[in-house]
Structures are given as C-alpha cells and as structure tokens.
Coordinates of C-alpha atoms in Angstrom, one line a residue:
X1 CA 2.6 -13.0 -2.2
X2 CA -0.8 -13.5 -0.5
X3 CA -2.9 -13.9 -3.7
X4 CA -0.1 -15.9 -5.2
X5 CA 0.2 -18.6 -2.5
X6 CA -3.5 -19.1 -2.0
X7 CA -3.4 -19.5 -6.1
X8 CA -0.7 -22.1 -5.9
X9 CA -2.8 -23.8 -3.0
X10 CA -5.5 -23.9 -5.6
X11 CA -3.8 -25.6 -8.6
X12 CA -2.4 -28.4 -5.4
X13 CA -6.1 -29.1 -5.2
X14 CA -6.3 -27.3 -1.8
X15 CA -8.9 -24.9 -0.6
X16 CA -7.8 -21.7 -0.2
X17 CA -9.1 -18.0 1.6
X18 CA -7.3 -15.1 1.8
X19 CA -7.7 -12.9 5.0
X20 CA -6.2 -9.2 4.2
X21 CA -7.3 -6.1 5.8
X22 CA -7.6 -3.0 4.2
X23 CA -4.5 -0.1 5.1
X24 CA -7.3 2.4 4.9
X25 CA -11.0 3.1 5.8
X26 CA -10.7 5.8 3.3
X27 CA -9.8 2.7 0.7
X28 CA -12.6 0.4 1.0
X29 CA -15.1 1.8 -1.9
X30 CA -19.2 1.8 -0.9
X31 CA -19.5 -1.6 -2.1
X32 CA -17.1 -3.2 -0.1
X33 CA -13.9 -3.3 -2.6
X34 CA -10.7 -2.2 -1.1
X35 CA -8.7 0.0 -3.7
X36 CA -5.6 -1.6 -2.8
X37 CA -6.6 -5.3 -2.1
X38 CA -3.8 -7.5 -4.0
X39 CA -1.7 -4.6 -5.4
X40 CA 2.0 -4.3 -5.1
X41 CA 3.7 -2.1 -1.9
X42 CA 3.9 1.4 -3.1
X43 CA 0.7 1.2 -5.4
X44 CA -0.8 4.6 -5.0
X45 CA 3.1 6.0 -5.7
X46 CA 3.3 4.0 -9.1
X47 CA -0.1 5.3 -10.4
X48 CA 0.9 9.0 -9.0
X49 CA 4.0 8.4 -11.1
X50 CA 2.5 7.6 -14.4
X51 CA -0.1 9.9 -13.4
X52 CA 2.5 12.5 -13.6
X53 CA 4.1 11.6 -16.9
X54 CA 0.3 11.6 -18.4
X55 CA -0.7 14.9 -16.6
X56 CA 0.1 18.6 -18.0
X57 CA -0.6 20.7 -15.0
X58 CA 0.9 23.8 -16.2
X59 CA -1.6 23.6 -19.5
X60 CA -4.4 22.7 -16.9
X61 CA -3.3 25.8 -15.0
X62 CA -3.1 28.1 -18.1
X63 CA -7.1 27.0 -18.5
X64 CA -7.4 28.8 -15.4
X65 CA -8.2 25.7 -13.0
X66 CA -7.6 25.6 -9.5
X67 CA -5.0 23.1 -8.0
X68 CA -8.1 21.5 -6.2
X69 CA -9.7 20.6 -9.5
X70 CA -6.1 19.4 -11.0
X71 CA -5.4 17.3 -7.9
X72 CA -9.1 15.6 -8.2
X73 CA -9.0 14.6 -11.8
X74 CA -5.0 13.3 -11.0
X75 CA -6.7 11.1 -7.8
X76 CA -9.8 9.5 -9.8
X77 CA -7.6 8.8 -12.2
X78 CA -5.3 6.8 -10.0
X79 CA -8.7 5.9 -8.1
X80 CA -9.8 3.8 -11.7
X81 CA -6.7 2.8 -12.1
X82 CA -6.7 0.8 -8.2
X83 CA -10.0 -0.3 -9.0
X84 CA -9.2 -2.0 -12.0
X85 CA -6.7 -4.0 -10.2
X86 CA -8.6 -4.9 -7.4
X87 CA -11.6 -5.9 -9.6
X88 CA -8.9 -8.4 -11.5
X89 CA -7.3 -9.9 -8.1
X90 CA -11.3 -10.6 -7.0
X91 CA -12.4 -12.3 -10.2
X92 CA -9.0 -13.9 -10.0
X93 CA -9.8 -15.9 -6.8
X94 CA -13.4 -16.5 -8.1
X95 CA -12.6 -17.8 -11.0
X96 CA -9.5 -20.6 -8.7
X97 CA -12.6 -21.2 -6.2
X98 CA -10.5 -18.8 -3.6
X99 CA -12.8 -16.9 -0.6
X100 CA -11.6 -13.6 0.3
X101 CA -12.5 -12.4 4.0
X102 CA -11.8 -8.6 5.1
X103 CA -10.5 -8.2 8.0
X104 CA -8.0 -8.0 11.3
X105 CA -6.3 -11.7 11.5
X106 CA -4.5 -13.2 15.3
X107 CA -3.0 -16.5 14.5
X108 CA -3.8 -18.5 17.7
X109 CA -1.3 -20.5 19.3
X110 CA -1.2 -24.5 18.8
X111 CA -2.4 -25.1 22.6
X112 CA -4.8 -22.3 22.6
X113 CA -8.6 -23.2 23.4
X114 CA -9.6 -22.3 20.0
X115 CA -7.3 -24.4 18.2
X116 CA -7.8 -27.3 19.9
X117 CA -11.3 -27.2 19.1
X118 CA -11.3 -26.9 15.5
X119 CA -8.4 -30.1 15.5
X120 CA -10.9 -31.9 17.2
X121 CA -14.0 -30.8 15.0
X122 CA -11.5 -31.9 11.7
X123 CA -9.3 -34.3 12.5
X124 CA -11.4 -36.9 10.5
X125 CA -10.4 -34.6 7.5
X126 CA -7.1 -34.2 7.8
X127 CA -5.0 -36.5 5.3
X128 CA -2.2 -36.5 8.2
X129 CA -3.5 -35.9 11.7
X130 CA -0.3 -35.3 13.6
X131 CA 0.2 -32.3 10.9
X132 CA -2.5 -30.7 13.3
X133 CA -4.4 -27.8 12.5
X134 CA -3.8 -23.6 13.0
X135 CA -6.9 -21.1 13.6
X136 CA -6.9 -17.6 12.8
X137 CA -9.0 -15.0 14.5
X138 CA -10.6 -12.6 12.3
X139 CA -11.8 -9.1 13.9
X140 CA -14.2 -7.0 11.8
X141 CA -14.2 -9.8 9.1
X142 CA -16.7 -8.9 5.9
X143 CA -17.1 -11.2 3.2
X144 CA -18.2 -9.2 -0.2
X145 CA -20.1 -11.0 -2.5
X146 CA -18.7 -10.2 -6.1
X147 CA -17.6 -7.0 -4.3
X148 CA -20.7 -5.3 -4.0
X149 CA -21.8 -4.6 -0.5
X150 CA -21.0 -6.1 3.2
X151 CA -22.6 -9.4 3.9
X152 CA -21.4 -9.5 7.6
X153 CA -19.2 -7.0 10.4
X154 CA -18.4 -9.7 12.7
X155 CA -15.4 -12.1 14.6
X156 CA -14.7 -15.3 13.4
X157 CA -11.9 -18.1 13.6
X158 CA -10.7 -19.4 10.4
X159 CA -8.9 -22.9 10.4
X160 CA -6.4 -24.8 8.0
X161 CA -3.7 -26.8 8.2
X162 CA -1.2 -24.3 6.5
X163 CA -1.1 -20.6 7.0
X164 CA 0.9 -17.9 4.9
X165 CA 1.5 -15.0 6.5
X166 CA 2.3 -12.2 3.9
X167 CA 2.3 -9.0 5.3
X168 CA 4.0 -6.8 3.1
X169 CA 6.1 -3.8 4.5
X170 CA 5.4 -0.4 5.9
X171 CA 7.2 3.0 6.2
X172 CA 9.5 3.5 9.2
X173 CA 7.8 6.1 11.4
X174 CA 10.3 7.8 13.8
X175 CA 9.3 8.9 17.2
X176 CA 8.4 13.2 17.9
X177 CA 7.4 13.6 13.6
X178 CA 3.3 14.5 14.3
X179 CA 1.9 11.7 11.4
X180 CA -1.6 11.4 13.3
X181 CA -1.7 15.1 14.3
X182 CA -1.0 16.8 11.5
X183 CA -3.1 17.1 7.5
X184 CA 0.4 17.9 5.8
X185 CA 2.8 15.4 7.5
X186 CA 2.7 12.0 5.2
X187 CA 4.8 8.6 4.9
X188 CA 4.8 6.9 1.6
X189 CA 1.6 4.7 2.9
X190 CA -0.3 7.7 4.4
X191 CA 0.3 10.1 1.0
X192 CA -2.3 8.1 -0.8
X193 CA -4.3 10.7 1.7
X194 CA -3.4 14.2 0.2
X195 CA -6.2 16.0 -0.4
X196 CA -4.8 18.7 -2.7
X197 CA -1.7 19.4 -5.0
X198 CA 0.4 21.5 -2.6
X199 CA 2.7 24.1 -3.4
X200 CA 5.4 23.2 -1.7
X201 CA 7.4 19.5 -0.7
X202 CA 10.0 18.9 1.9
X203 CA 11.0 15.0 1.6
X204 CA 13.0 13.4 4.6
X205 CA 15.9 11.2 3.1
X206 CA 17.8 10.5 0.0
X207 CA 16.4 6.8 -0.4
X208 CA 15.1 4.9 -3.5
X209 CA 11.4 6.2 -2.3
X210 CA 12.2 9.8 -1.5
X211 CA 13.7 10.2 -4.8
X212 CA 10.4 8.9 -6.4
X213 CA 8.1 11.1 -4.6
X214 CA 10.7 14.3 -5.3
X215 CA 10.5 13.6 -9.3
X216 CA 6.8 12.8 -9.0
X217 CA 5.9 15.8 -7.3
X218 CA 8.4 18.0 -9.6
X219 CA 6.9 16.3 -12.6
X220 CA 3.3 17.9 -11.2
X221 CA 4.3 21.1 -11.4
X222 CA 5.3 21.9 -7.7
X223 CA 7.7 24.1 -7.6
X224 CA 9.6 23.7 -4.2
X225 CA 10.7 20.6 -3.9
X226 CA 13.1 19.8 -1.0
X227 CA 14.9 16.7 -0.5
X228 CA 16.3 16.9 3.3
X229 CA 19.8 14.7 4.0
X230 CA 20.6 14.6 7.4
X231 CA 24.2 13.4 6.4
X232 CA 25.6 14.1 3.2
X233 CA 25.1 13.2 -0.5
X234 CA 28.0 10.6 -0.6
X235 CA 27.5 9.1 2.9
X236 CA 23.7 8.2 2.0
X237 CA 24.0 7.4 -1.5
X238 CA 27.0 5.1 -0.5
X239 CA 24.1 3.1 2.0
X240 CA 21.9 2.5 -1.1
X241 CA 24.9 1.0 -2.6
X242 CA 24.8 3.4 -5.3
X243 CA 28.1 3.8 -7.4
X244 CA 29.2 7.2 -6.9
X245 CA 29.4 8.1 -10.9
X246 CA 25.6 7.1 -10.7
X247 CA 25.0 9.0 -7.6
X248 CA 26.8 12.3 -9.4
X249 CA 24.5 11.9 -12.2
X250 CA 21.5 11.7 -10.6
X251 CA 21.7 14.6 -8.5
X252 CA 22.7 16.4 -11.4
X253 CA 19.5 15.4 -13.0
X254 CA 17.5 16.1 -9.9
X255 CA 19.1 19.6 -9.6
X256 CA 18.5 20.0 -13.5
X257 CA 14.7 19.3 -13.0
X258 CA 14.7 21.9 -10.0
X259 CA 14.4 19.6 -6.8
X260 CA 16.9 20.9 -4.2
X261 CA 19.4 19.0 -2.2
X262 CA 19.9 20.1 1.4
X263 CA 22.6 18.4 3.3
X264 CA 22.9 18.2 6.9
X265 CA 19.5 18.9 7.0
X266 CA 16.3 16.7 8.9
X267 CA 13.0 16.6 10.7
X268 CA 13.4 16.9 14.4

C-alpha cells in the first residue's frame, strides 16, 4: 500500500518518498537493498511455497546431499526470487521520480518543536497554508543510490503535507513462547531465518497460515509434521469461517499427505 500511495501521489503531480525499514538486518543485502522492500506480507512463505512445488528433495537426497546443501540451494533460490522484486519496486519509484529512505520513522505531533519549524520554513509553498504541514523522524535513515551501497547512517526529519502510514501486519507473539531465546522457535516473520531443512515441525494453530507452512514443509520432504489445536478441529475451523464439508476435506487431504492433527494440544 506504501509503494502504491506514493505512486498515486506521483501521477497527482506530488512529490513523493517512501520511508520503510527493513524487518531484518539479515535482509538488507551488502549493497544496501532490502530483500523484502515493497513485497507482499508473507513474502518469504509464498517463495518457500513454490519453492517446494519446484524442489524434489527426496531425488536431491537419493544424490546423497546433505539437508544443509538442500536447504541452501531452496534459500538462494527464494533469495533471487526477493531480489528480483525488490530490484523492480526500486526502479519503479525511479522511474515516477519517488525517493526511497531506509529507516525507523516517529511521526511528530502537530505542536511539537519540529513541526513547527518546518511549517514555518514552507509555508510559502504550501498551496493551502492552514492544511499545515506533518514531520517525520527518521532514525538510522540510509538513502541507496540505485541500490548499491549506503550513502548515509544518520537522523533526519522528513516533512509533507500528507503522510500514509502503511505498516503492514505482524504475527501475534504470545507471552512465556522463547522467540528471542531460542534457534528453533519461529513466527511466520521470523521463519525467513531457518538455517537448515529440519527434520521435524510442530506448528501452533489450525489458521489459514499454519496450514501453509504444514503443506510447505510436508511438500519438502519433512517427515513429522505436527499441526497443534489447542481446541478442536470443528471449534477452530468454525473461527476461520470455514464450512464444515470444506473443513472435513481438508483435513482429510492434510492427513493423506502425512501432516498430523493433534487436538487439545498447545505451546505453554
């Protein structure tokens, strides 16, 4: 929504920047050029999906390679695949005049010192003054220049007289489940992190994204796959507002393929 509003800004005849930061140090290439900069939520689990439906681990095994070799040639190429549409969002905003700024935004408040220093400095500008201004502070901003290499690791206040705030979402993280602690506890944002194919999955919840990840990693060869309910099948298929001859069917399917169904079962 951030690329597209600052696009649409662009055709009005307005100038435009976009201020994102990156969801991951591990993201942001050498060069400056954040894997996931303008891609959809759930990028890395869309390329790990097709990347499964491409990939023939059990061949790959057969040729006697190890799962750390499988997992690396499955991550570069949903590594190219994220570059390639990073790459297009940054020559998109070139080629509409957009600037794109890295970095940690704080939208200041209409009275705050800041903000009434940059209305002051444009209110000559403005086509409307009493439509004011609004700043932005930007921590750790760095500008690339046609995403190769930093130009500047620094604070700065960006002004305009319209700002789009287009965060995007973020997995729920319940309280007492180690995330930060632990190298094989993962959300949907945080699995982009694996470093190897495992050999075993336990998945908390029967939503639209735990099913996903179950017939992804079932689909790479892993062979204990565990989808945890801590309810029951009917109860949480029922909250997705699934019909139930639907629901029937895809367990079925999921049972078929070998993923296992555990209800009344959860991370404490």
């Amino acid at each position: 929504a951030g690329v597209a509003g600052a696009i649409k800004a662009a055709q009005m005849g307005r100038r435009a920047i976009v201020i994102d930061k990156p969801k991951f140090d591990a993201g942001v290439l050498p060069n400056g050029l954040d894997l996931f900069f303008g891609g959809p939520t759930g990028l890395f689990s869309k390329a790990l999906r097709d990347a499964a439906k491409e990939t023939n681990v059990e061949a790959m095994r057969a040729q006697q390679m190890d799962d750390d070799v499988i997992w690396k040639q499955i991550t570069n190429s949903i590594i190219k695949l994220a570059m390639r549409n990073s790459e297009g969002q940054c020559r998109t905003l070139a080629r509409y005049g957009i600037d794109y700024l890295q970095g940690s935004a704080q939208l200041f408040g209409e009275d705050d010192e800041e903000n009434i220093a940059a209305l002051n400095k444009f209110k000559d500008d403005l086509d409307n003054p009493e439509d004011g201004i609004r700043s932005v502070k930007v921590s750790k901003a760095a500008v690339t220049d046609n995403y190769v290499g930093y130009l500047e690791d620094t604070e700065v206040i960006v002004s305009g007289t319209k700002v789009l705030v287009s965060t995007g979402s973020k997995s729920n993280r319940f309280p007492g489940i180690p995330f930060d602690q632990s190298h094989r506890v993962f959300d949907s944002d945080t699995v982009n992190l694996l470093g190897y194919l495992p050999r075993s999955v336990a998945i908390s919840g029967l939503g639209i994204i735990g099913i996903e990840f179950a017939n992804i990693f079932n689909a790479l060869g892993v062979k204990d796959v565990k989808i945890l309910v801590r309810g029951d099948v009917e109860t949480s298929t029922k909250k997705l507002g699934m019909d139930m001859d639907v629901a029937n069917e895809l367990m079925r399917l999921l049972t078929k393929s070998g993923v296992e169904v555990l209800e009344g079962a959860a991370v404490d």
